Coordinates of C-alpha atoms (C1' of nucleotides) in Angstrom, one line a residue:
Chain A
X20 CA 12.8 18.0 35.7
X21 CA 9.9 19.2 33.8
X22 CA 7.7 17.0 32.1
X23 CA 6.9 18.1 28.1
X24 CA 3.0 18.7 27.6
X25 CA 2.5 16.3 30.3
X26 CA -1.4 16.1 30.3
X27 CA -2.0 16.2 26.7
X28 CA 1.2 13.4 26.6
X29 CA -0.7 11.3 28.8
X30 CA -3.9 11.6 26.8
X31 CA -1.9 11.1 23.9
X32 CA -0.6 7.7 25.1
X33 CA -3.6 5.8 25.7
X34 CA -5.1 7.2 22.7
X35 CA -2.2 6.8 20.1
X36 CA -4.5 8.3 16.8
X37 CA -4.3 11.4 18.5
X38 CA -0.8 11.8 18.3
X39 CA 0.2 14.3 15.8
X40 CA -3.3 16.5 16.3
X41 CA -3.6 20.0 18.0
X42 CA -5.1 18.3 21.4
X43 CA -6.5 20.1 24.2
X44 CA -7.4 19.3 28.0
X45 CA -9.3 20.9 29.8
X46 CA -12.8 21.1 32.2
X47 CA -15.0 18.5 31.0
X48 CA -14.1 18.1 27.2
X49 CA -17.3 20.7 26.0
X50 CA -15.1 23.7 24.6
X51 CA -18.5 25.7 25.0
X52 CA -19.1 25.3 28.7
X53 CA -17.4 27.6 31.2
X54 CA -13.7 26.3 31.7
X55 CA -10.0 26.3 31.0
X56 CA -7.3 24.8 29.0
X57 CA -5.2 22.9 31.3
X58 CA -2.6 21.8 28.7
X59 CA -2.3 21.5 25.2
X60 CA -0.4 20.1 23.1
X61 CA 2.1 21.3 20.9
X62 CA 0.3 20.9 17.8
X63 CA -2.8 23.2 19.3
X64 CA -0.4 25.6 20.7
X65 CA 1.0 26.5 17.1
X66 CA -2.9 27.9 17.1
X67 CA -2.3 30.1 19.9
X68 CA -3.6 27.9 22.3
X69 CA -2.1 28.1 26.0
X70 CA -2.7 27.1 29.4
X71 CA -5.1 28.9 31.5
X72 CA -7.1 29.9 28.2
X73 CA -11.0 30.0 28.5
X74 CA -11.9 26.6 26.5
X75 CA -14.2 29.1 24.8
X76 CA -11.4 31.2 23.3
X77 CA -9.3 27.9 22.3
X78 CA -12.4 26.6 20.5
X79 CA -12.3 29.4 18.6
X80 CA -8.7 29.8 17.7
X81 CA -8.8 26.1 16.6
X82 CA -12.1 24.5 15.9
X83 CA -10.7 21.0 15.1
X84 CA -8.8 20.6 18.0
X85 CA -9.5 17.6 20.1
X86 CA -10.9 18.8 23.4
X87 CA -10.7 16.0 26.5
X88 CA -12.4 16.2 29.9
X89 CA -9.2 16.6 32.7
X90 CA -8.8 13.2 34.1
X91 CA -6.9 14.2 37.5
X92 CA -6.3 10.2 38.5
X93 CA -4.9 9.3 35.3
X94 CA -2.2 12.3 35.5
X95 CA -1.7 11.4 39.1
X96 CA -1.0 7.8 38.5
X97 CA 1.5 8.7 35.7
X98 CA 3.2 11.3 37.8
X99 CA 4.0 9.1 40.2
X100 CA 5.6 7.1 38.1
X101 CA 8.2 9.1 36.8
X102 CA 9.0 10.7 40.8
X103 CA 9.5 6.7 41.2
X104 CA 12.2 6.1 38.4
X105 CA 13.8 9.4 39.5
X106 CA 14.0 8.3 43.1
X107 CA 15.5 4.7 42.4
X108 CA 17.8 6.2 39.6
X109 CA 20.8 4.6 40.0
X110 CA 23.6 6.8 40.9
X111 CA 26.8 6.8 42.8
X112 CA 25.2 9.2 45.6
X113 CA 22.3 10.1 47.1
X114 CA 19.7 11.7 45.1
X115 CA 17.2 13.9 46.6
X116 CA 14.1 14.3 44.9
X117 CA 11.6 17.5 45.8
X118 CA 7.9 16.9 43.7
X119 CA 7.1 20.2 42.9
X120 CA 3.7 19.1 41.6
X121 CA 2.1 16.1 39.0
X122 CA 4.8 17.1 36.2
X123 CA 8.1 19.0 37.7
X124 CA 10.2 17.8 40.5
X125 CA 13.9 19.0 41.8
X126 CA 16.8 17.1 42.0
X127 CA 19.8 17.6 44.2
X128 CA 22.6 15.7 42.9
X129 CA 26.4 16.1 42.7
X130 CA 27.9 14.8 39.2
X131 CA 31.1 15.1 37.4
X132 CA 28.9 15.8 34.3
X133 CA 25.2 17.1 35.1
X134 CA 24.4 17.4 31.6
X135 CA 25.1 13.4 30.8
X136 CA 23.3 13.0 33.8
X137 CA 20.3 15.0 32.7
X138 CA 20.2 12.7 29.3
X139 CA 20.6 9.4 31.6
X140 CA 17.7 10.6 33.7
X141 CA 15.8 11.8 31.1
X142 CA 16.5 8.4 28.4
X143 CA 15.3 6.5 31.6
X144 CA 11.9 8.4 32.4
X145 CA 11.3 8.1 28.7
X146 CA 12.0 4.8 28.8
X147 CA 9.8 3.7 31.9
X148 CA 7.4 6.1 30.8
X149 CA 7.2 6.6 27.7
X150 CA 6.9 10.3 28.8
X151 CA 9.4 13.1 27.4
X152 CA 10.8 15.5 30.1
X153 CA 13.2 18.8 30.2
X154 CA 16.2 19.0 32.6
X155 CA 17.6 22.5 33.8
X156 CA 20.8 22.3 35.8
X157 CA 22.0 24.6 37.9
X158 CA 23.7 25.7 41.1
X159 CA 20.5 26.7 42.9
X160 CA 16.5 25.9 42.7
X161 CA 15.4 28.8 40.7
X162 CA 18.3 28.8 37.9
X163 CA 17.0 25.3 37.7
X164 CA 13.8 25.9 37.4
X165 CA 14.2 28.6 34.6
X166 CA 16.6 26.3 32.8
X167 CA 13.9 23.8 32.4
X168 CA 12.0 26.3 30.6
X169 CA 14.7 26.8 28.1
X170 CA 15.4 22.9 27.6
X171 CA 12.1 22.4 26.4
X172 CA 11.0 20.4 24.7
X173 CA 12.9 17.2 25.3
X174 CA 16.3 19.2 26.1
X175 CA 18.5 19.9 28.6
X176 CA 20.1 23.7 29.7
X177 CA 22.2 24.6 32.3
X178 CA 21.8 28.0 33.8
X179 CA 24.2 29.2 36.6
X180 CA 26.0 32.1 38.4
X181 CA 28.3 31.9 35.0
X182 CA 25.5 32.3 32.5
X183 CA 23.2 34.5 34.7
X184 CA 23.3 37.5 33.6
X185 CA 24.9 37.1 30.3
X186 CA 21.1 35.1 29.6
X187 CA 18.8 36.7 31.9
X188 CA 20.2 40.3 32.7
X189 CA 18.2 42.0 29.8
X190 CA 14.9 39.9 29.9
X191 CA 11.9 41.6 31.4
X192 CA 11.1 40.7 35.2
X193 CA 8.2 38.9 34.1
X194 CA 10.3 36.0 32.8
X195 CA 11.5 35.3 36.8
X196 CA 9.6 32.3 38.2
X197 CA 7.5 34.3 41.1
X198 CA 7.3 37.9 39.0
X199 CA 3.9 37.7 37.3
X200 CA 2.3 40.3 35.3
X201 CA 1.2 42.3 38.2
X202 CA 4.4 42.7 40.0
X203 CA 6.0 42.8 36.3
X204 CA 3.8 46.2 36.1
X205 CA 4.7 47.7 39.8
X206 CA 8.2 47.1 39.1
X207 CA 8.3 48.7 35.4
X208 CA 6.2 51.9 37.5
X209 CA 9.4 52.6 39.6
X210 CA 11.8 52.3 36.6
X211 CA 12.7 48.8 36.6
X212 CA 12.3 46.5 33.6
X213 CA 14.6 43.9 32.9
X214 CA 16.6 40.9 35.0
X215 CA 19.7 43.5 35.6
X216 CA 17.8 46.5 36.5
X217 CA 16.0 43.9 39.8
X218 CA 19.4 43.1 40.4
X219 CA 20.6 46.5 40.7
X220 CA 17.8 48.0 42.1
X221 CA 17.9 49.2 45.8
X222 CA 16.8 47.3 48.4
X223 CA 15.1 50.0 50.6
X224 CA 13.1 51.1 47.7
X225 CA 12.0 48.1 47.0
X226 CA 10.9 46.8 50.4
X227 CA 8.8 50.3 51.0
X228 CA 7.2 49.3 47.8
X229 CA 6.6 45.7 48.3
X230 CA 7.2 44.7 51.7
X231 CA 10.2 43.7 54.2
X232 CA 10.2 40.2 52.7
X233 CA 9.2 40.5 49.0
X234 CA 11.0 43.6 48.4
X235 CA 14.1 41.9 49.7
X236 CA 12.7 38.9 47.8
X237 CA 12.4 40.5 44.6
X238 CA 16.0 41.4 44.4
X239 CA 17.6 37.7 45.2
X240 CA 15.2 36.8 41.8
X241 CA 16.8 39.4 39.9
X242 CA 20.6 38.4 40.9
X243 CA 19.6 34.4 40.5
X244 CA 20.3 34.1 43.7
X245 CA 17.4 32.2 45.7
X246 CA 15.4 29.1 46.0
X247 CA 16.3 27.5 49.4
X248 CA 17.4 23.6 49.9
X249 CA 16.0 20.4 47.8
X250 CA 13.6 18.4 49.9
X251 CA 12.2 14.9 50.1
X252 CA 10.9 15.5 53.3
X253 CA 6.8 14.5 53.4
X254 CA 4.7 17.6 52.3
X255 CA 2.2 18.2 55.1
X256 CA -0.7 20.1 53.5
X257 CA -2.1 23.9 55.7
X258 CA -5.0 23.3 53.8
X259 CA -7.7 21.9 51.6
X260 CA -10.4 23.1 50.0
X261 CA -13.0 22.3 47.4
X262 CA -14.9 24.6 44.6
X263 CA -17.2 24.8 41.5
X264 CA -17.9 27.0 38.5
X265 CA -21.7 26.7 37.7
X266 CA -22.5 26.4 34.1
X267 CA -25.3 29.4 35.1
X268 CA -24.8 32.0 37.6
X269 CA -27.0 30.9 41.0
X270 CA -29.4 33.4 42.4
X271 CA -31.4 31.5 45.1
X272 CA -29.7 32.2 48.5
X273 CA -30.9 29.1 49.7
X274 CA -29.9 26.9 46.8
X275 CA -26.1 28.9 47.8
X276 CA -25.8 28.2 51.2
X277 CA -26.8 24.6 51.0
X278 CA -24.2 24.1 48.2
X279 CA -21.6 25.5 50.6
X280 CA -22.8 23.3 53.5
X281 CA -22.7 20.0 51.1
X282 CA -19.3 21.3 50.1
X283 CA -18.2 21.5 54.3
X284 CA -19.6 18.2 54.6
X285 CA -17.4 16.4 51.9
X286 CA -14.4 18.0 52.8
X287 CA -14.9 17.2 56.5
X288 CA -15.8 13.3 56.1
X289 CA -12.0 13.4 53.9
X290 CA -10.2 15.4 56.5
X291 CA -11.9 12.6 59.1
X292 CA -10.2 9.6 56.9
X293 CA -7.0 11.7 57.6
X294 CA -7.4 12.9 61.1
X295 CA -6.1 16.4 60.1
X296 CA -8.8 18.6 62.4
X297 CA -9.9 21.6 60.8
X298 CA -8.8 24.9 62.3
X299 CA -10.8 27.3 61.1
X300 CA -13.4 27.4 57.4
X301 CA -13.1 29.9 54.7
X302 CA -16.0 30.5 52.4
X303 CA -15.6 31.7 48.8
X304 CA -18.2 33.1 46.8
X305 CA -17.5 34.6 43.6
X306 CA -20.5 36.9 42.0
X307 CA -21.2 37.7 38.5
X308 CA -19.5 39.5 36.2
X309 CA -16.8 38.5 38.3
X310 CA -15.4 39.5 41.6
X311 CA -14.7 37.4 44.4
X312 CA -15.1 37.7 48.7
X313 CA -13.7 35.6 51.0
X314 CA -15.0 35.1 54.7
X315 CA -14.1 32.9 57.1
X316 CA -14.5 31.7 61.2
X317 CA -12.8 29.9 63.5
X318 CA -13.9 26.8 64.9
X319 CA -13.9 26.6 68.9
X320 CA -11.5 24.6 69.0
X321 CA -10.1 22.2 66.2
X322 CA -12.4 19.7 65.1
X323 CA -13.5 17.1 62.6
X324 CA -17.3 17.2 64.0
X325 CA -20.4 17.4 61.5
X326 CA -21.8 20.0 63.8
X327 CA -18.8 21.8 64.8
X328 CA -17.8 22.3 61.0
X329 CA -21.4 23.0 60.4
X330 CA -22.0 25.7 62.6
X331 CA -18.7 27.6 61.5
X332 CA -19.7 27.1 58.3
X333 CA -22.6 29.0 58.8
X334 CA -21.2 31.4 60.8
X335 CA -19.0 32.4 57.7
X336 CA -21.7 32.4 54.9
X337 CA -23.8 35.0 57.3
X338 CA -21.6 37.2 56.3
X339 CA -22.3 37.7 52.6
X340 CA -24.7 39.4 51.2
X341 CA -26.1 37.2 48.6
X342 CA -28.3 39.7 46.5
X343 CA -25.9 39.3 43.3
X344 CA -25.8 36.1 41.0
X345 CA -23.4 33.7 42.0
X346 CA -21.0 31.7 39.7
X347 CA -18.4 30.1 41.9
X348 CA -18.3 28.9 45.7
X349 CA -16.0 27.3 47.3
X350 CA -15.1 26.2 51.0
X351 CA -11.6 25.9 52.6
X352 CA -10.6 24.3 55.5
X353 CA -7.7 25.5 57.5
X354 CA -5.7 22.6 59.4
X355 CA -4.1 22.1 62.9
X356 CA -0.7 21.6 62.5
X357 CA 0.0 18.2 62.6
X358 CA 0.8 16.4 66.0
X359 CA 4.4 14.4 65.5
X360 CA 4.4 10.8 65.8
X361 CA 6.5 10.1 68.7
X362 CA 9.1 7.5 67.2
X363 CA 7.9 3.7 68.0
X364 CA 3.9 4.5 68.0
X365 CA 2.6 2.3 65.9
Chain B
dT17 C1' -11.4 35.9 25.2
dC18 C1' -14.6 36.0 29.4
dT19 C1' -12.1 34.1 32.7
dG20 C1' -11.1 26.1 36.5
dG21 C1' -9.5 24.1 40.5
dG22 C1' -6.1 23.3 43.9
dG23 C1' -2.6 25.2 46.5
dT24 C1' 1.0 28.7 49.1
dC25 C1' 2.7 32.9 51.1
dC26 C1' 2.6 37.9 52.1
dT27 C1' 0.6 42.4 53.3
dA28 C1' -2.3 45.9 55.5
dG29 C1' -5.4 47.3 58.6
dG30 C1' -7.9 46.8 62.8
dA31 C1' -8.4 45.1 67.6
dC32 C1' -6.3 44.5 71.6
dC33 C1' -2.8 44.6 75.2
dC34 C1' 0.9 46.7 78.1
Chain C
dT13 C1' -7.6 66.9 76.9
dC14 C1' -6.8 64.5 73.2
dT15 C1' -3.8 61.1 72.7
dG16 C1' 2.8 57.3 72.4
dG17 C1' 5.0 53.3 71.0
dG18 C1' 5.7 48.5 70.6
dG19 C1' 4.0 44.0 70.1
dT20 C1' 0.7 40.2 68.7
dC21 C1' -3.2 38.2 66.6
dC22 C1' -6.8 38.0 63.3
dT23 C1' -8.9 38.7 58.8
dA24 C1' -9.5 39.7 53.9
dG25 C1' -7.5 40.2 49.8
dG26 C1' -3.7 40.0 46.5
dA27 C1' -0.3 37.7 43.9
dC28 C1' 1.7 33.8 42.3
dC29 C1' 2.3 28.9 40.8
dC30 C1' 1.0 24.3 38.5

DNA sequence: TCTGGGGTCCTAGGACCC
DNA sequence: TCTGGGGTCCTAGGACCC
């Protein structure tokens, strides 16, 4: 289940006049700051519009768009929504339901007819929500998942072991869910460009190109053949991490590091309202035009203390150079994994 | 066109050990 | 004198996704 235009829809809602308009989200609303388009609508994607854009560029290809600030609560509260209707859809039969973030999730559900199915489940989030979703259906995650794409908007698609390569078998890699432009390119530079040619394509060769697992990996996408089991088990998050895009490129080292720091400190005091220790913290720092280093250190042992998170902190920024203008930094923090509840603790 | 913010997983190279 | 082979762990960067 994929949801249709799902931010702009939920923008849309709450501000019925805009329905209709080429409406874009993204950043904080000013198409002239630094930013990107996070989801337009249909209407503003007939102007070339897409996600990922720089707000820049879409102001240009469509001046009298609408441009709204990214609400993330608002998309969050409406998401979960529509995982609830999903979950307490009735059905003869257990139905498992995987959120694969605010607007997709998976179902795994057996059904005489999975495309009725599909237009009860989707009639019924439209109903509750008054949002419009997609439906692939097929015999494993990713034909799913690429049957959603052809469903939309407000359809349904099956995609399976049938269909596969009579569908797929002469698109180019890139259309795979996991292929991106990049790999897309490595693969086309040993001969291989469509769905088919993956699929035919020998194994060996391709894991001394990409790897024991992706090479092997690569393949399974090209027969249709992968995407492990549904899910509804709790996600347990290896990670969280905070960052910022100045509107002007810093140059004080000073002014960086104690942005950094303040950045530690917020993600620490929400880590300590979880009691999810931090394991080790990552800095990011991304200098002008644009190219980004990474470094990180280890904490002694895992903790949630000021100091403790402080002094790794610090320990991670010594190791940049900060002679070039900055535009981004960021801080991660890596997590313990999480200590199981014995059963009957409170 | 001038490139957000939040994530995940994999790879390659170096260090280190036996 | 000049150097094996296997394994693990750590780190930085790359690629991808929403």
């Amino acid at each position: 289940m994929d949801l249709d235009e799902f931010i702009a829809a939920v923008e849309i809602l709450r501000r019925p006049e805009l329905r209709g308009l080429p409406v874009v989200v993204g950043g904080d609303g000013d198409p002239t700051k630094r930013g990107v388009v996070s989801t337009a609508s249909y209407e503003a994607r007939a102007f070339g519009i897409r996600s990922a854009m720089p707000l820049r560029t879409a102001l240009k290809r469509c001046p009298e768009a609408v441009f709204l600030a990214v609400d993330a609560e608002a998309y969050l509260a409406a998401s979960r929504e529509v995982m609830q209707t999903l979950r307490t859809f009735p059905h003869p039969g257990r139905v498992v339901v995987e959120v694969a973030g605010w607007d997709e999730a998976f179902l795994a559900v057996e059904a005489e007819d999975p495309e009725a199915l599909a237009r009860e489940m989707q009639a019924r989030v439209l109903e509750r929500t008054r949002l419009w979703c997609s439906i692939g259906v097929g015999d494993n995650k990713l034909r799913a998942k690429i049957a959603s794409g052809y469903a939309k908007p407000r359809g349904v698609f099956r995609l399976t072991r049938e269909n596969w390569f009579e569908l797929m078998g002469p698109m180019p890699t890139v259309e795979l869910w996991g292929v991106g432009r990049k790999t897309a390119d490595k693969l086309e530079s040993i001969g291989i460009r469509t769905v088919e040619e993956l699929a035919g394509a020998d194994e060996e060769a391709l894991a001394r190109r990409f790897g024991p697992s992706t090479g092997p990996w690569l393949r399974s996408l090209g027969l249709g053949e992968h995407g492990g089991r549904v899910t509804d088990e709790p996600y347990v998050p290896r990670g969280q991490s905070r960052e910022h895009t100045f509107q002007r490129n810093l140059t004080d080292p000073d002014e960086i590091r104690a942005g950094v720091l303040e950045m530690a400190e917020t993600l620490a005091g929400e880590l300590r309202r979880v009691g999810r220790p931090i394991v080790r913290v990552v800095v990011k720092i991304r200098f002008a035009p644009f190219f980004t280093q990474t470094h990180g250190a280890k904490l002694a042992e895992p903790s949630l203390e000021g100091a403790a998170v402080r002094e790794a902190t610090l320990r991670a920024l010594d190791r940049f150079d900060l002679v070039r203008p900055v535009r981004l930094i960021g801080v991660r923090a890596e997590l313990a994994d999480p200590v199981p509840v014995p059963r009957g603790t409170p």
